[in-house]
Amino acid sequence: LAKTTQPISMDSYEGQEVNITCSHNNIATNDYITWYQQFPSQGPRFIIQGYKTKVTNEVASLFIPADRKSSTLSLPRVSLSDTAVYYCLVGDTPGRLQAQLWSRNWSGGYQKVTFGIGTKLQVIP
Amino acid sequence: GAVVSQHPSRVICKSGTSVKIECRSLDFQATTMFWYRQFPKQSLMLMATSNEGSKATYEQGVEKDKFLINHASLTLSTLTVTSAHPEDSSFYICSARDKTGGAGSPLHFGNGTRLTVT
């Protein structure tokens, strides 16, 4: 059961780099790690996804150590508009998807994804 | 990029009435869509998995007769909150995954529906 654990909240000043770490000690071999961003009263938005090592896109970088038991989302030079909740999700993607349920019992299924509590990032001017 | 349109964005209804929320994938097809509910300052809670052409799979504790889900096509899923009560007031969000997406394909979310039952 790949439960994820993240800090509940973080504060950062504008222009700084922010690193949010997610623990997923029981990650399975087929599991991918995906990060989403959510603003108030909006649906989550995909940020980045990875399986191992480092992934970088125009928005963020994702660092995944060799044991894959954690991952770190890195946001370079944050601005006030980056104030949001960031969710780390773990789940396998190829073919039939297994699901991990946060604070629930494992039930498996096809392409179910459940969110953890997320990290509320507050960017300060 | 892939877009999921959710409608309406806000709805206010009287207690005892039913409300239908639509979730459409605009530029991709989705065999499976997901419905979530989110209370203030809380995370998303998965309610059910909507499967095209078959019955939805509900999470434990979610009443299937109260939250009717229909996934009639590869681009449309609907959630109907029947006989709504004030405690059903919440933020409802849908998501979908492109059926052609290979390994690593992410979820695409709608912008949510704020339901207020008076």
XYZ file of C-alpha atoms in Angstrom:
243
model
C 0.000 0.000 0.000
C 1.965 2.996 -1.302
C 0.694 5.656 1.037
C 2.287 9.029 0.498
C 3.432 11.428 3.164
C 4.100 15.101 2.555
C 4.572 18.145 4.781
C 1.233 19.770 5.432
C 2.461 23.281 4.691
C 5.492 25.286 3.592
C 6.278 28.977 3.335
C 8.732 30.537 0.904
C 9.715 34.000 -0.222
C 9.317 35.054 -3.797
C 12.247 34.202 -6.022
C 13.426 31.281 -3.922
C 13.632 27.681 -4.987
C 11.141 25.441 -3.217
C 11.607 21.748 -2.688
C 8.692 19.597 -1.532
C 9.497 16.037 -0.585
C 7.053 13.160 -0.660
C 7.680 9.838 1.052
C 6.311 6.667 -0.477
C 8.117 3.839 1.246
C 5.965 1.067 -0.199
C 6.104 2.133 -3.824
C 5.638 -0.782 -6.210
C 7.796 -1.625 -9.181
C 5.264 -0.405 -11.724
C 4.345 2.781 -9.868
C 4.898 6.198 -11.387
C 5.123 9.351 -9.288
C 2.956 12.264 -10.341
C 2.625 15.738 -8.895
C -0.395 17.981 -9.229
C -1.071 21.597 -8.300
C -4.419 22.861 -7.091
C -5.587 26.429 -6.659
C -8.658 27.195 -4.524
C -11.944 26.302 -6.189
C -10.210 24.737 -9.185
C -9.449 21.205 -10.254
C -5.894 19.922 -9.851
C -3.458 20.535 -12.668
C -0.717 18.135 -13.765
C 2.783 19.410 -13.065
C 5.234 16.616 -13.650
C 5.611 12.862 -13.618
C 8.531 10.502 -13.315
C 9.625 6.953 -12.642
C 13.248 7.301 -11.602
C 16.201 9.697 -11.568
C 15.411 13.249 -12.649
C 12.726 14.727 -14.812
C 12.545 18.367 -15.822
C 9.970 20.359 -17.720
C 9.254 24.040 -18.195
C 7.551 24.265 -14.811
C 9.427 22.075 -12.371
C 11.949 19.331 -11.742
C 11.325 16.007 -10.093
C 14.099 14.186 -8.305
C 13.691 10.502 -7.535
C 16.456 8.617 -5.706
C 17.516 5.136 -6.709
C 15.356 3.414 -4.078
C 12.317 5.426 -5.235
C 11.007 5.612 -1.690
C 10.731 9.348 -1.902
C 10.573 12.087 -4.485
C 11.202 15.804 -4.432
C 9.351 18.371 -6.457
C 11.522 21.395 -7.128
C 9.976 24.705 -8.137
C 12.594 27.237 -9.293
C 12.200 30.877 -8.317
C 8.639 30.756 -7.052
C 6.267 33.664 -7.473
C 3.098 34.619 -5.621
C 1.072 32.761 -8.237
C 2.679 29.497 -7.145
C 0.757 29.649 -3.873
C -1.307 26.472 -4.052
C -1.659 22.955 -2.719
C 0.698 20.390 -4.221
C -0.216 16.727 -4.283
C 2.091 13.776 -4.744
C 0.429 10.685 -6.188
C 1.855 7.234 -6.625
C 0.378 4.665 -8.951
C 1.331 2.388 -11.797
C 0.214 3.420 -15.217
C 1.056 0.912 -17.926
C -1.841 -1.351 -18.732
C -4.054 -2.167 -15.810
C -3.628 0.340 -12.996
C -3.469 -0.609 -9.379
C -4.729 1.908 -6.881
C -3.533 2.961 -3.503
C -6.070 4.438 -1.200
C -5.110 7.040 1.284
C -6.367 6.078 4.732
C -8.532 3.391 3.223
C -8.225 -0.304 2.594
C -6.605 -1.592 -0.511
C -9.223 -2.562 -3.087
C -7.399 -2.530 -6.410
C -9.312 -1.628 -9.515
C -8.786 -0.020 -12.844
C -7.198 3.432 -12.965
C -8.333 4.635 -9.606
C -6.236 7.391 -8.046
C -6.637 8.778 -4.572
C -5.076 11.911 -3.216
C -3.160 12.405 -0.014
C -3.459 15.527 2.084
C -1.119 17.594 -0.087
C 1.298 20.381 0.809
C -0.017 23.904 1.052
C 2.686 26.210 -0.273
C 2.424 29.864 0.704
C 4.676 32.225 -1.230
C 5.424 35.416 0.639
C 6.251 38.733 -1.061
C -3.152 19.989 -24.135
C -5.922 17.697 -23.020
C -8.950 19.554 -21.714
C -11.710 18.359 -19.437
C -14.788 20.548 -19.309
C -17.003 20.356 -16.252
C -20.417 21.990 -16.141
C -21.901 23.772 -14.325
C -19.161 25.496 -12.364
C -21.604 26.564 -9.678
C -25.096 25.436 -8.777
C -27.463 26.273 -5.978
C -30.430 24.031 -5.451
C -33.132 23.458 -2.905
C -33.117 20.528 -0.574
C -34.816 17.504 -2.110
C -34.077 18.349 -5.721
C -31.599 16.625 -8.039
C -28.587 18.130 -9.716
C -26.687 16.819 -12.729
C -23.021 17.588 -13.293
C -21.391 16.924 -16.647
C -17.774 16.032 -17.324
C -16.541 16.096 -20.907
C -13.166 15.294 -22.387
C -12.898 17.776 -25.236
C -9.968 16.575 -27.277
C -9.436 13.008 -26.199
C -11.391 9.891 -25.395
C -11.573 8.508 -21.904
C -12.567 4.957 -21.127
C -12.481 5.817 -17.471
C -13.359 8.956 -15.578
C -13.226 9.638 -11.864
C -15.445 11.659 -9.574
C -14.168 13.321 -6.424
C -15.620 15.400 -3.654
C -13.637 17.997 -1.792
C -14.649 19.758 1.408
C -13.042 23.056 2.431
C -9.392 22.751 3.410
C -9.428 19.046 2.754
C -8.004 16.836 0.070
C -9.950 15.264 -2.764
C -11.839 12.145 -1.848
C -12.543 9.654 -4.590
C -16.236 8.890 -4.838
C -16.442 6.596 -7.821
C -14.827 5.386 -10.994
C -16.922 5.828 -14.098
C -16.436 3.216 -16.818
C -17.703 3.782 -20.336
C -20.468 1.375 -21.193
C -20.635 -0.273 -17.809
C -21.610 0.408 -14.232
C -19.603 2.752 -12.107
C -17.513 1.473 -9.241
C -18.239 3.287 -5.995
C -15.916 3.772 -3.077
C -16.852 2.453 0.304
C -19.351 4.707 2.022
C -20.589 6.392 -1.154
C -24.275 5.734 -1.816
C -24.680 4.668 -5.422
C -28.412 5.409 -5.382
C -27.745 8.943 -4.263
C -24.846 9.686 -6.594
C -25.874 8.341 -9.973
C -23.102 8.072 -12.511
C -23.586 7.566 -16.219
C -20.716 7.198 -18.679
C -22.602 7.003 -21.931
C -19.765 7.783 -24.306
C -15.991 7.998 -24.413
C -16.164 11.747 -23.877
C -18.966 12.242 -21.384
C -19.672 11.192 -17.824
C -22.414 12.622 -15.647
C -22.893 12.674 -11.905
C -26.411 13.231 -10.612
C -26.863 14.090 -6.967
C -30.365 12.901 -6.191
C -32.569 14.301 -3.448
C -29.836 16.681 -2.434
C -29.485 17.752 1.189
C -27.396 20.528 2.728
C -24.730 18.029 3.770
C -24.178 17.264 0.062
C -22.918 20.795 -0.419
C -19.346 20.439 -1.572
C -16.905 20.887 -4.441
C -17.228 18.071 -6.964
C -14.391 17.401 -9.401
C -14.052 14.980 -12.271
C -10.951 13.693 -13.994
C -10.189 11.602 -17.034
C -7.258 9.806 -18.574
C -6.677 9.644 -22.309
C -7.380 6.071 -23.359
C -4.521 6.190 -25.838
C -2.046 7.383 -23.242
C 0.833 5.068 -22.689
C 2.860 4.546 -19.566
C 2.995 7.724 -17.561
C -0.138 9.382 -18.882
C -1.476 11.749 -16.216
C -5.014 12.573 -15.179
C -6.752 15.613 -16.615
C -9.114 17.390 -14.282
C -12.182 19.503 -14.751
C -12.421 22.820 -12.938
C -14.936 21.521 -10.468
C -18.551 22.232 -9.574
C -19.465 24.098 -6.413
C -22.758 22.656 -5.200
C -24.739 24.509 -2.546
C -27.903 22.923 -1.252
C -30.207 25.284 0.649
